[in-house]
PDB file of C-alpha atoms and ligand atoms in Angstrom:
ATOM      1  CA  UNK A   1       0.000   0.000   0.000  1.00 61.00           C
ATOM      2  CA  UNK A   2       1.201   3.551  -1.213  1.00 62.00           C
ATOM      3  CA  UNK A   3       0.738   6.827  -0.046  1.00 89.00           C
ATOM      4  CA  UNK A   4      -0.769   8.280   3.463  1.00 94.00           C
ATOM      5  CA  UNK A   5      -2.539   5.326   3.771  1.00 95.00           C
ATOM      6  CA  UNK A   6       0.633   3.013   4.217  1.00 95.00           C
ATOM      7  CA  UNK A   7       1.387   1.539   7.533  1.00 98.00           C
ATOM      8  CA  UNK A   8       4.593  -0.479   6.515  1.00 97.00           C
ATOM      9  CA  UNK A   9       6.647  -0.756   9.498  1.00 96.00           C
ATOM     10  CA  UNK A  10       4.764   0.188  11.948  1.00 98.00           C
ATOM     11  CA  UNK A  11       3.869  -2.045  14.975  1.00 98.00           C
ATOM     12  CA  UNK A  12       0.330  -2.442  16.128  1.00 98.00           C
ATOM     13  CA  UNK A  13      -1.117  -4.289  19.050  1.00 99.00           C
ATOM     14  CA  UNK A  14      -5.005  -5.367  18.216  1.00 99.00           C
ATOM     15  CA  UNK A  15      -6.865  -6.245  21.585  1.00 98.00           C
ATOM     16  CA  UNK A  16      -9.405  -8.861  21.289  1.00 98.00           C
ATOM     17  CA  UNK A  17      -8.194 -10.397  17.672  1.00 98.00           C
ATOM     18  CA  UNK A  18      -9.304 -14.078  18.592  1.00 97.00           C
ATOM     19  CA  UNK A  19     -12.716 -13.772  17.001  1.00 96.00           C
ATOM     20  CA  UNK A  20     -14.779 -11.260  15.554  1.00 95.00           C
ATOM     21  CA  UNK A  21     -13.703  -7.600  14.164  1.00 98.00           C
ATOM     22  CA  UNK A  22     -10.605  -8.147  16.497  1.00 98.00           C
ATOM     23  CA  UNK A  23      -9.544 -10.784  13.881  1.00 98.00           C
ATOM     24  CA  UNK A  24     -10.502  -8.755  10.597  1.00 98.00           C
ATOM     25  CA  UNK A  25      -9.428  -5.499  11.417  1.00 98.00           C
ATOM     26  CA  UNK A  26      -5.631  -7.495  12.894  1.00 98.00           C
ATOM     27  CA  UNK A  27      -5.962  -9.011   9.216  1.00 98.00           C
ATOM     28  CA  UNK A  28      -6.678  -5.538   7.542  1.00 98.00           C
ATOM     29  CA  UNK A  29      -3.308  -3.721   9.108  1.00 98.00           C
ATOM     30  CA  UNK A  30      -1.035  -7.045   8.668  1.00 98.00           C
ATOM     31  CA  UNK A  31      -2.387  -6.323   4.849  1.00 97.00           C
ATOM     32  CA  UNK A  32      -1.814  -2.740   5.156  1.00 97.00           C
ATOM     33  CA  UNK A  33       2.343  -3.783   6.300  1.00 97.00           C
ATOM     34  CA  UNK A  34       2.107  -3.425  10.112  1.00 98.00           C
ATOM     35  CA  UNK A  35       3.710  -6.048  11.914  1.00 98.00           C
ATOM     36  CA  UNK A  36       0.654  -7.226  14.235  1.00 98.00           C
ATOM     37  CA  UNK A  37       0.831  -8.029  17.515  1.00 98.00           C
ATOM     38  CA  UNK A  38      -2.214 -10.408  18.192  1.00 99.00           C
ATOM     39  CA  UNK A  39      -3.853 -10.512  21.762  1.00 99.00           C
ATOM     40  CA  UNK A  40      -6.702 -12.122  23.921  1.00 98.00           C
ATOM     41  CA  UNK A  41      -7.148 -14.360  26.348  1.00 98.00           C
ATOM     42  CA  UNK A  42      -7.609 -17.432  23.480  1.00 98.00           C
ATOM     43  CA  UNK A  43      -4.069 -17.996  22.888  1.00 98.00           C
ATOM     44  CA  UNK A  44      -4.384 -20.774  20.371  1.00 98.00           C
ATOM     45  CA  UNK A  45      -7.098 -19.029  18.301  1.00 98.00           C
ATOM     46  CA  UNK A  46      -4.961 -16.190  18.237  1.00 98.00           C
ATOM     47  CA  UNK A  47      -1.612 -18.348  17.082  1.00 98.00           C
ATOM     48  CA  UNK A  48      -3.924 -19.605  14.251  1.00 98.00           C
ATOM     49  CA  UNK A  49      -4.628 -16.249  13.184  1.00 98.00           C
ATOM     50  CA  UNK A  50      -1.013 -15.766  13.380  1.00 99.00           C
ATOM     51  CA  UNK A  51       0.031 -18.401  10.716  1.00 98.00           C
ATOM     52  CA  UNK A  52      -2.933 -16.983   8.447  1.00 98.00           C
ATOM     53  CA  UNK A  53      -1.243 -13.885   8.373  1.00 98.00           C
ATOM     54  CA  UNK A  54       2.093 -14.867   7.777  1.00 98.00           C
ATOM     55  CA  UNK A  55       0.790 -17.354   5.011  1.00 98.00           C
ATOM     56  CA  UNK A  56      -0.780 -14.233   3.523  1.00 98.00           C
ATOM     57  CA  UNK A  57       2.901 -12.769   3.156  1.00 98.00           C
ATOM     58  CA  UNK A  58       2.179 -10.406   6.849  1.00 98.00           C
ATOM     59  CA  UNK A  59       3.639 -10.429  10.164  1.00 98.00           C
ATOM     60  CA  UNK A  60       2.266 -10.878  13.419  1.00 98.00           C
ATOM     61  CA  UNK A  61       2.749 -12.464  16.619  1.00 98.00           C
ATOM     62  CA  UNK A  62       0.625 -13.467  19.647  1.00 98.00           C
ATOM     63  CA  UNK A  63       0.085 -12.490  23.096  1.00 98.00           C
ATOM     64  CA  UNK A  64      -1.479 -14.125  26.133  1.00 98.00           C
ATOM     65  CA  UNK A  65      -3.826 -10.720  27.195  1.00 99.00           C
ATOM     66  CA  UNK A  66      -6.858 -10.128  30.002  1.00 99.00           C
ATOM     67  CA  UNK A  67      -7.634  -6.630  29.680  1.00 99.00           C
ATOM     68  CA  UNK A  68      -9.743  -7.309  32.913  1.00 98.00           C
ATOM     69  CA  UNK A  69      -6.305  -7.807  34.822  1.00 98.00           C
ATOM     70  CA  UNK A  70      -3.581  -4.987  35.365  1.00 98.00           C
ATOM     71  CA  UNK A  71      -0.640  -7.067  35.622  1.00 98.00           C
ATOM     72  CA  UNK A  72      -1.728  -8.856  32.322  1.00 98.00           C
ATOM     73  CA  UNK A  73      -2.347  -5.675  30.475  1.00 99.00           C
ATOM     74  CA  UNK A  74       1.035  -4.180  32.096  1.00 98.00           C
ATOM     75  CA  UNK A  75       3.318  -7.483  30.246  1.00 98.00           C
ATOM     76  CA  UNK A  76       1.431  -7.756  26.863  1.00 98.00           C
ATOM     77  CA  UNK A  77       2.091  -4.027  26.556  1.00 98.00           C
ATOM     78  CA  UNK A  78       5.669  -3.815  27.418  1.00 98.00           C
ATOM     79  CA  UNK A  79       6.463  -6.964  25.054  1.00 98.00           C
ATOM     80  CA  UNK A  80       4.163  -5.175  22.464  1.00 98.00           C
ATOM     81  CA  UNK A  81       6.307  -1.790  23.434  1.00 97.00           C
ATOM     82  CA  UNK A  82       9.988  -3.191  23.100  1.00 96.00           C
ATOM     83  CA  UNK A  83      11.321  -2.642  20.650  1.00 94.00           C
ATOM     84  CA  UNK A  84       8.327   0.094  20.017  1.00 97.00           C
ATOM     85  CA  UNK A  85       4.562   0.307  19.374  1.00 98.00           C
ATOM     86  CA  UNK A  86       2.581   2.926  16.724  1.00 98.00           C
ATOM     87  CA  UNK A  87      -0.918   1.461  16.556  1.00 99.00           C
ATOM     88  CA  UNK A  88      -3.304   0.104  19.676  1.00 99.00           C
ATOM     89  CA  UNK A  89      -6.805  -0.966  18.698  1.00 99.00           C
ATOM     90  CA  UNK A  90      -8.813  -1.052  21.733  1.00 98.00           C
ATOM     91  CA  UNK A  91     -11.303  -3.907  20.276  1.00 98.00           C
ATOM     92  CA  UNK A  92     -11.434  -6.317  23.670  1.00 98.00           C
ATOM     93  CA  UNK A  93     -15.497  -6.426  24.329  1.00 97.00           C
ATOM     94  CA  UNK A  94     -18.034  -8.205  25.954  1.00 96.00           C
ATOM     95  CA  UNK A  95     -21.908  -7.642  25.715  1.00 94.00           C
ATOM     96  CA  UNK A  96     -24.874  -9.136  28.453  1.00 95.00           C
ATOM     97  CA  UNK A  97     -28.200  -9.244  26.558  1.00 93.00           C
ATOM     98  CA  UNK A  98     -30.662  -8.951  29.574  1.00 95.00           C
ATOM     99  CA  UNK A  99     -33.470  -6.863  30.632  1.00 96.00           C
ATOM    100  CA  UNK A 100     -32.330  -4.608  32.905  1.00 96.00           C
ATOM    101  CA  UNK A 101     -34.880  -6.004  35.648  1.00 98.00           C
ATOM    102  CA  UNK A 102     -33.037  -9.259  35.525  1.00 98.00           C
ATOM    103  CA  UNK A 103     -29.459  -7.592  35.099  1.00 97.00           C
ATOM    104  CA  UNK A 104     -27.108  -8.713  38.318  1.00 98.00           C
ATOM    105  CA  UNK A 105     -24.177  -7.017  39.830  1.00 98.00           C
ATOM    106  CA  UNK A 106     -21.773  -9.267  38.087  1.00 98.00           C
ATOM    107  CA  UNK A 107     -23.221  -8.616  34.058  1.00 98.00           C
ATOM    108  CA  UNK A 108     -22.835  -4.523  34.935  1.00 98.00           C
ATOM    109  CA  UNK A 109     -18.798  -5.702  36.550  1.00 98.00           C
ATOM    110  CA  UNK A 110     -17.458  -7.801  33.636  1.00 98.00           C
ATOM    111  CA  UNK A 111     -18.787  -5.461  30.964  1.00 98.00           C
ATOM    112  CA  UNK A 112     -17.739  -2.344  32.442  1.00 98.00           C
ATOM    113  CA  UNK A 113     -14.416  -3.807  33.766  1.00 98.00           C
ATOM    114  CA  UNK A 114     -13.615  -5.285  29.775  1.00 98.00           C
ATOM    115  CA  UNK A 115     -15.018  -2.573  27.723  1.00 98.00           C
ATOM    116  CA  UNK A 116     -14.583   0.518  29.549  1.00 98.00           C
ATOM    117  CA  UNK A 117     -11.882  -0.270  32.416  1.00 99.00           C
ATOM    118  CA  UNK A 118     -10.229  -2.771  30.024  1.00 99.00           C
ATOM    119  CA  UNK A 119      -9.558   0.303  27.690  1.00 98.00           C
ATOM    120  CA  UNK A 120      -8.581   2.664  30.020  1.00 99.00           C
ATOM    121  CA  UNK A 121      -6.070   0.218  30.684  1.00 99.00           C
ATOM    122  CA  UNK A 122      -4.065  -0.615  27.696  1.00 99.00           C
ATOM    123  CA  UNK A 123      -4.736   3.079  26.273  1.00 99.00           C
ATOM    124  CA  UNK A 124      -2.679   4.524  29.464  1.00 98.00           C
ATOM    125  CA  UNK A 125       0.275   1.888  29.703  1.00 98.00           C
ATOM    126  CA  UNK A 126       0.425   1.757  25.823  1.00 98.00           C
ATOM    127  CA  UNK A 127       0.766   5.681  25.735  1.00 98.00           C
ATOM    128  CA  UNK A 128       3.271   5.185  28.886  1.00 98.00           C
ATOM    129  CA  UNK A 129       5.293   3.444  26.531  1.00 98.00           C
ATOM    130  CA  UNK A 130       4.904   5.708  23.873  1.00 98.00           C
ATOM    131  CA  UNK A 131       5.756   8.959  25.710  1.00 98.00           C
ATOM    132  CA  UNK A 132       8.964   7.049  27.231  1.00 98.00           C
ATOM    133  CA  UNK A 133      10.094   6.201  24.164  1.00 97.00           C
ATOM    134  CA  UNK A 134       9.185   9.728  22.411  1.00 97.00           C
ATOM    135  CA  UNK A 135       7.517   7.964  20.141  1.00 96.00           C
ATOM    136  CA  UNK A 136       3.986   8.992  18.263  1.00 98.00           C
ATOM    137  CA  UNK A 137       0.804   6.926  18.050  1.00 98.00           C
ATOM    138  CA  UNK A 138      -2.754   6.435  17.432  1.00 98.00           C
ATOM    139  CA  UNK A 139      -4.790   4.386  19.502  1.00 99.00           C
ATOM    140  CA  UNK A 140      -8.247   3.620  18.197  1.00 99.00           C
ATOM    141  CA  UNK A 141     -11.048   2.440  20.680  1.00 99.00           C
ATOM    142  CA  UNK A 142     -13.770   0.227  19.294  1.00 98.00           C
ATOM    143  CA  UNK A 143     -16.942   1.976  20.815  1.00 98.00           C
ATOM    144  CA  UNK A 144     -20.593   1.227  19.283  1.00 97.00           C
ATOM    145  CA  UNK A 145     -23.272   3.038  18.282  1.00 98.00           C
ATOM    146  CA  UNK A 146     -24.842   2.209  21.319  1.00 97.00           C
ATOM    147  CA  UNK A 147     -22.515   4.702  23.145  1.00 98.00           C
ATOM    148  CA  UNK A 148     -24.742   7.310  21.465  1.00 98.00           C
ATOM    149  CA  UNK A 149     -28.100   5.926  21.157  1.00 97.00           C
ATOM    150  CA  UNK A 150     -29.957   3.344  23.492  1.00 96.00           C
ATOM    151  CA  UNK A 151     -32.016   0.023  22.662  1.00 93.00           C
ATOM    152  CA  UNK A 152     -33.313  -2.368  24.800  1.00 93.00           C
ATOM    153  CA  UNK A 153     -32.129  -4.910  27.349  1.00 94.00           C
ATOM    154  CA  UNK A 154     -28.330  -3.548  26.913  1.00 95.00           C
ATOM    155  CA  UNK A 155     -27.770  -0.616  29.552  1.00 97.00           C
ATOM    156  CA  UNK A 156     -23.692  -1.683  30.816  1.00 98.00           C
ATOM    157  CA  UNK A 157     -23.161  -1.793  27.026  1.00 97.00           C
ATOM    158  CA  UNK A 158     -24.596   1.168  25.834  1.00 98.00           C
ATOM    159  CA  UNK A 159     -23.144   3.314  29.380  1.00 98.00           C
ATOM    160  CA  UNK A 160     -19.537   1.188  28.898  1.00 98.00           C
ATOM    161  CA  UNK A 161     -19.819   2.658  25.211  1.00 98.00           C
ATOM    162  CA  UNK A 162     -20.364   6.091  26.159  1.00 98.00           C
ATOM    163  CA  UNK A 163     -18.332   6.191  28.365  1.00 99.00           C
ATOM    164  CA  UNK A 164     -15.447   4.847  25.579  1.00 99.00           C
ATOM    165  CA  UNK A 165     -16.569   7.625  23.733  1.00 99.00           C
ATOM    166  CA  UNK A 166     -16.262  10.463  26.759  1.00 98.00           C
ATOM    167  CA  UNK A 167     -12.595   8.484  27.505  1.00 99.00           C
ATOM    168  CA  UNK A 168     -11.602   9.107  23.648  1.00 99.00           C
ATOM    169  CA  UNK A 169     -11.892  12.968  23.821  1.00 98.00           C
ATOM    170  CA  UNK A 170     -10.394  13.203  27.271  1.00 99.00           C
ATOM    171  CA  UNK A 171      -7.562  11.329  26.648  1.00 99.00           C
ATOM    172  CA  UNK A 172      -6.672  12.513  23.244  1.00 99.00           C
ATOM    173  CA  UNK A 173      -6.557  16.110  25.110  1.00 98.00           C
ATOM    174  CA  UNK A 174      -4.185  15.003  27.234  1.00 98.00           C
ATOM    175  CA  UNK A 175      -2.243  13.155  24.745  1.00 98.00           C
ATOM    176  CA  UNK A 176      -1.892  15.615  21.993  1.00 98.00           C
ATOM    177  CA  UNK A 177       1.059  17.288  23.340  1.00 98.00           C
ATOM    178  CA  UNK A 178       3.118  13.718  22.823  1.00 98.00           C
ATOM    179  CA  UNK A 179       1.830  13.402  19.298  1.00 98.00           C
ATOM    180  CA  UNK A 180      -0.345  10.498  20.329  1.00 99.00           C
ATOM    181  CA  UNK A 181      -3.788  10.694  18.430  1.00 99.00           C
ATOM    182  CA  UNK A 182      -7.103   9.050  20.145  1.00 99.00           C
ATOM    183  CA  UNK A 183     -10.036   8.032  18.388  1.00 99.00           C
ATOM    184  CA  UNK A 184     -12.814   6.101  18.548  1.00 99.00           C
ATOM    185  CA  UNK A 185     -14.744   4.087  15.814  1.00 98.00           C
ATOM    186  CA  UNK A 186     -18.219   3.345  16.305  1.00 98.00           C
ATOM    187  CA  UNK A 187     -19.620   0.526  14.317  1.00 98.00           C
ATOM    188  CA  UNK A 188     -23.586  -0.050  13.371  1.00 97.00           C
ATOM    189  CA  UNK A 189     -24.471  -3.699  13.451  1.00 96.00           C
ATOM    190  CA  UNK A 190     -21.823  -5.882  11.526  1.00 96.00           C
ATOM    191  CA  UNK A 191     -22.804  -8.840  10.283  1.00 90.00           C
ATOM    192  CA  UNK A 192     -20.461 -11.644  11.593  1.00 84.00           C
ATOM    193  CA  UNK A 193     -20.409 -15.517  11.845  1.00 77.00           C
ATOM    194  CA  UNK A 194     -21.675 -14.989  15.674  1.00 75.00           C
ATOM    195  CA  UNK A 195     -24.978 -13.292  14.444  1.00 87.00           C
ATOM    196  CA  UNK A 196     -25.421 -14.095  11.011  1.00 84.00           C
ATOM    197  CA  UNK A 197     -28.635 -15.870  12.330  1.00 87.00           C
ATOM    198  CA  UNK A 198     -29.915 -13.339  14.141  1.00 87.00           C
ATOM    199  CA  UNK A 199     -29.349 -10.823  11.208  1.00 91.00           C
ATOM    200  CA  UNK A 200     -31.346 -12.659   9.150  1.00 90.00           C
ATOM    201  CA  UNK A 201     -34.299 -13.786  10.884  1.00 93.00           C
ATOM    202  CA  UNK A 202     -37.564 -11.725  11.145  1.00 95.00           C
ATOM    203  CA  UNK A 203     -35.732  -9.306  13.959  1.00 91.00           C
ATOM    204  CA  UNK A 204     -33.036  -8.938  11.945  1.00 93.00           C
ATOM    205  CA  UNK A 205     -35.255  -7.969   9.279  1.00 95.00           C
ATOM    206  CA  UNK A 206     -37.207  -5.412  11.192  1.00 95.00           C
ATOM    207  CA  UNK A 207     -34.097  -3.873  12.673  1.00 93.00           C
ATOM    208  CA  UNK A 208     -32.438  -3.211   9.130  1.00 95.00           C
ATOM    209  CA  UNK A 209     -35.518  -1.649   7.867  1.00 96.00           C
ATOM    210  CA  UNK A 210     -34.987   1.177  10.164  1.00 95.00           C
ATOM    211  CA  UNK A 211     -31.078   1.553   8.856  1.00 97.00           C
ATOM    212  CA  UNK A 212     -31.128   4.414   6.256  1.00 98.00           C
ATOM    213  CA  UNK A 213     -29.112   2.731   3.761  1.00 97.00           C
ATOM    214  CA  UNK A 214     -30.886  -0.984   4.380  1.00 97.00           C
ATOM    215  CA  UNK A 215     -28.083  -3.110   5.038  1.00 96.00           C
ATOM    216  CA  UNK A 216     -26.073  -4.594   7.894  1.00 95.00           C
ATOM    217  CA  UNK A 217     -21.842  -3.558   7.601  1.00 96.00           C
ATOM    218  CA  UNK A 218     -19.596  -6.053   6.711  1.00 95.00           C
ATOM    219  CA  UNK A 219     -16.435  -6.300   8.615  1.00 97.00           C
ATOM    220  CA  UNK A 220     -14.509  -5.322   5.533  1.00 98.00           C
ATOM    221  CA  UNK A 221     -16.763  -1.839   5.585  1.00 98.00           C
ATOM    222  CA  UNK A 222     -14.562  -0.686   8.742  1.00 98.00           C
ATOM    223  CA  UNK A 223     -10.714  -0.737   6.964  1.00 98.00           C
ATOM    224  CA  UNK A 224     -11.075   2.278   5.415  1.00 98.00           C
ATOM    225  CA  UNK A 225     -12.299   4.333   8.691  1.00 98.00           C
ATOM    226  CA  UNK A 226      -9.820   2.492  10.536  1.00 98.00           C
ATOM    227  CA  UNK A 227      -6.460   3.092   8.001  1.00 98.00           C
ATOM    228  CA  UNK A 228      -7.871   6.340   8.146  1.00 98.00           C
ATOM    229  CA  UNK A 229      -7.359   6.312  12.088  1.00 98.00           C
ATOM    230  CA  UNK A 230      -3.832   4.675  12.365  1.00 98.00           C
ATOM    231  CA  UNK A 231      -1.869   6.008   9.280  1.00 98.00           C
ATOM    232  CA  UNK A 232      -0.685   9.446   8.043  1.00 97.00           C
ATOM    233  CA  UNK A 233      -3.921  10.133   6.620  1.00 98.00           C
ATOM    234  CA  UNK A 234      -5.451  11.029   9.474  1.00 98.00           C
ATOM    235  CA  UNK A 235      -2.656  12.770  11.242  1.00 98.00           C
ATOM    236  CA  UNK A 236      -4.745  16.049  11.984  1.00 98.00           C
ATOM    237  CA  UNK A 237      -7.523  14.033  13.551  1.00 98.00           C
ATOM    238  CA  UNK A 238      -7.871  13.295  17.138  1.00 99.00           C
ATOM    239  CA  UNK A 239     -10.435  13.199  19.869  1.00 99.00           C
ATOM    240  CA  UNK A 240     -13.099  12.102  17.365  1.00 98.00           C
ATOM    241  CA  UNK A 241     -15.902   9.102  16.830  1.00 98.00           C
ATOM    242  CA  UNK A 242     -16.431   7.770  13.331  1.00 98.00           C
ATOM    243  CA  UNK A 243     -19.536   6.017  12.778  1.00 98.00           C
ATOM    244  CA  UNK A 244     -19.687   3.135  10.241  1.00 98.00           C
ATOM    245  CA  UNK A 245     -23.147   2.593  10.710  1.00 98.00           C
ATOM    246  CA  UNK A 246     -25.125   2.608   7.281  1.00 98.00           C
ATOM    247  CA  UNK A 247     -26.616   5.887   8.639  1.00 98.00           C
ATOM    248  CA  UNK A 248     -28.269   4.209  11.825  1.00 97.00           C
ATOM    249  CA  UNK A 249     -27.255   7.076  14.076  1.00 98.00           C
ATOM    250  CA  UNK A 250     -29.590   9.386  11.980  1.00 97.00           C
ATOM    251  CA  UNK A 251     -32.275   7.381  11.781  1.00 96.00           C
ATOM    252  CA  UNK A 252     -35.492   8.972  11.792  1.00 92.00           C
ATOM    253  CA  UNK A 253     -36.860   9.293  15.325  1.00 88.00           C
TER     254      UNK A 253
HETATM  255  P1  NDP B   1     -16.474 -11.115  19.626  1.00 88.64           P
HETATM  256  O1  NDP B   1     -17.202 -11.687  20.795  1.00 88.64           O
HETATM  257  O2  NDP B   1     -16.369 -11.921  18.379  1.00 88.64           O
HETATM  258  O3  NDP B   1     -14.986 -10.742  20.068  1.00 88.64           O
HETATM  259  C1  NDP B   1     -14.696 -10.172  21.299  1.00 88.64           C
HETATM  260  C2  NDP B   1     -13.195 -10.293  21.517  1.00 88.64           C
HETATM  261  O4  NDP B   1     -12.882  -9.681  22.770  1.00 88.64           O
HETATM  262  C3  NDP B   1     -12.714 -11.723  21.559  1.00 88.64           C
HETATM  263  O5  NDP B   1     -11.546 -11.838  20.776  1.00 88.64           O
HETATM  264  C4  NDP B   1     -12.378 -11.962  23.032  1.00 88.64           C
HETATM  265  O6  NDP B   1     -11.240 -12.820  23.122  1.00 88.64           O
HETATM  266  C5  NDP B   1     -12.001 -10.545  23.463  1.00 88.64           C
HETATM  267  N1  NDP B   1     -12.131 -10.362  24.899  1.00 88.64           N
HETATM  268  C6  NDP B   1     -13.249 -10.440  25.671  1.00 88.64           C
HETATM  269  N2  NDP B   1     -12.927 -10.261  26.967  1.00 88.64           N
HETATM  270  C7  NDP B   1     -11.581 -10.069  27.014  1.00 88.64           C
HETATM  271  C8  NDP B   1     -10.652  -9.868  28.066  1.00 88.64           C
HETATM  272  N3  NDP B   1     -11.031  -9.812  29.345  1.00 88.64           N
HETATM  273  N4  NDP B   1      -9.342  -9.711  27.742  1.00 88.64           N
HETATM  274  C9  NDP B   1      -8.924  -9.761  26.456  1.00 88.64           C
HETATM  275  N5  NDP B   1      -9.752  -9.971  25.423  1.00 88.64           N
HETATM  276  C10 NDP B   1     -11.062 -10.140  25.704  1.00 88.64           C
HETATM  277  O7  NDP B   1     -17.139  -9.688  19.375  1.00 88.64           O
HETATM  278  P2  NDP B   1     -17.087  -8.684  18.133  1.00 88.64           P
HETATM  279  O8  NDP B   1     -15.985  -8.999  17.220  1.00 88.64           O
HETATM  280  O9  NDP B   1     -18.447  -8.576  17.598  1.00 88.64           O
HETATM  281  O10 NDP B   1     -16.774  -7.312  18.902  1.00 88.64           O
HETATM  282  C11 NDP B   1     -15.499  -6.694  18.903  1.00 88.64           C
HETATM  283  C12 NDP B   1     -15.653  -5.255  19.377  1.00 88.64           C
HETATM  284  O11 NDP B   1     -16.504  -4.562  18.472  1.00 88.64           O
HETATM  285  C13 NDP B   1     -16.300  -5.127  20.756  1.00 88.64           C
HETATM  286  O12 NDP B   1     -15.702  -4.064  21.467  1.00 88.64           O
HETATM  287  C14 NDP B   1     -17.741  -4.809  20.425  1.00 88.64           C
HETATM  288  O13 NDP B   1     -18.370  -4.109  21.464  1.00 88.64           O
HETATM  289  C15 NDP B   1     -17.561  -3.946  19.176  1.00 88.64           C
HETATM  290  N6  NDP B   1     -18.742  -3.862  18.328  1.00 88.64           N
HETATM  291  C16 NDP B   1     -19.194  -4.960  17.629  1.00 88.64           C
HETATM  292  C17 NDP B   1     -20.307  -4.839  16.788  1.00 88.64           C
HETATM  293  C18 NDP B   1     -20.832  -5.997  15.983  1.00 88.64           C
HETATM  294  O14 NDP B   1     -21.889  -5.824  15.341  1.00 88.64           O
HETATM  295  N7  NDP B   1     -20.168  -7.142  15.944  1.00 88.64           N
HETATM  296  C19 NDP B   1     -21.008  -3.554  16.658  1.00 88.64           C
HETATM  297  C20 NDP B   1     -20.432  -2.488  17.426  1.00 88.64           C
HETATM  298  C21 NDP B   1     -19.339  -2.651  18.218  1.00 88.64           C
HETATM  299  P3  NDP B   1     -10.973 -13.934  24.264  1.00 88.64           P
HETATM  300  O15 NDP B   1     -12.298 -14.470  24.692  1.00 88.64           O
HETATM  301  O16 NDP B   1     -10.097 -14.932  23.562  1.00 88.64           O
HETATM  302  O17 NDP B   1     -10.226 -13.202  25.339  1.00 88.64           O
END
């Protein structure tokens, strides 16, 4: 890849890469020429993804990561950080699908603890690292479109969401002055292998009718937000949430 869009050389740590979006969008910057290092808590999904890659002609490598735990967060970082790290997408999430009535104390601790705490977490000791080193970055936090709007039976999603969001701007304030950018990308529903079915039954249905352009994203729908977000191209931008969404934010109320 050419031009303000190439990442060749850089080193980015993906958070979460074992399934999901964590996988494509670890994929998508191997592609782009980042060396990729791979991390969750599934070590031998991840070292799988890792020989995909390389057969694909990319580089990666994996690490054993719990965002929930500090000491965890505090190793994969530094091995991610030595010999130096560009790139930190902050994709490690968990949903619980419950109506709030039924909701315990423990769904509202592991999903604000992995999405919101879990961020918070490798943001700060990646851009540690960074600053240390005098090096630049751009950390990218996977938030939803649930940080902005609300549904149903999701509230610590939609409040660990928002408060991704609120985290983005404050800490890309504070990290401007060490030419560390923070964003956050905020997908609509994405159509994956987990909810395929769901997408396409009769809910599904009735949910994408009220998406403005009538379809679900694909995974490969986020690369260009998120190249925008880690490379050159996007060097001015900071502090920001980009919405990949099919126009779901604006839908009509
Ligand atoms: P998946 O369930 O497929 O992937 C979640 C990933 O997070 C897994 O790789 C899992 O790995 C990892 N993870 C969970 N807990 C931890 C932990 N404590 N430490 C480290 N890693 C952890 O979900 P998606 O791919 O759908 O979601 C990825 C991100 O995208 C999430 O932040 C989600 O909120 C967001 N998102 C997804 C949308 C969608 O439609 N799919 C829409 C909007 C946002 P492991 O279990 O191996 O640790």
């Amino acid at each position: 890849m050419n031009g303000v869009f190439d990442i060749s050389g850089k080193r980015a740590l993906v958070t979460g890469a074992s399934s999901g979006l964590g996988e494509h969008f670890a994929q998508t910057l191997a592609r782009a020429g980042a060396h990729v290092l791979v991390a969750a808590r599934r070590v031998e999904r991840l070292q799988s993804l890792v020989e995909r890659i390389r057969e694909n002609g990319g580089s990666a490598q994996a690490l054993a990561l719990d965002v929930c735990c500090a000491d965890s967060v505090a190793r994969a970082v530094q091995i991610a950080s030595e010999p130096g790290l560009d790139i930190v997408v902050n994709n490690a999430g968990v949903s619980v699908a419950r109506p709030v009535l039924e909701q315990t104390e423990e769904d509202w601790d592991v999903v604000l603890e992995t999405n919101l705490k879990g961020s918070w977490r490798v943001a700060s000791e990646s851009a540690r690292w960074m600053v240390k080193q005098g090096r630049p970055g751009s950390i990218v936090n996977i938030a939803s479109i649930l940080g902005e709007r609300v549904a149903g039976g999701v509230v610590p999603y939609a409040v660990s969401k928002a408060g991704v969001l609120h985290m983005t701007r404050a800490l890309a304030l504070e990290f401007a002055r060490y030419d560390i950018r923070v964003n956050a990308l905020a997908p609509g529903y994405v159509s994956t292998e987990l909810n395929a079915d769901f997408l396409a039954s009769e809910s599904g249905k009735r949910l994408m009718s009220r998406i403005p352009q009538r379809r679900f994203a694909d995974p490969q729908d986020l690369d260009g937000a998120l190249l925008l977000l880690v490379s050159q191209a996007g060097r001015a931008i900071t502090g920001t949430t980009l919405a990949v969404d099919g126009g779901h934010l604006i839908s009509s109320l």
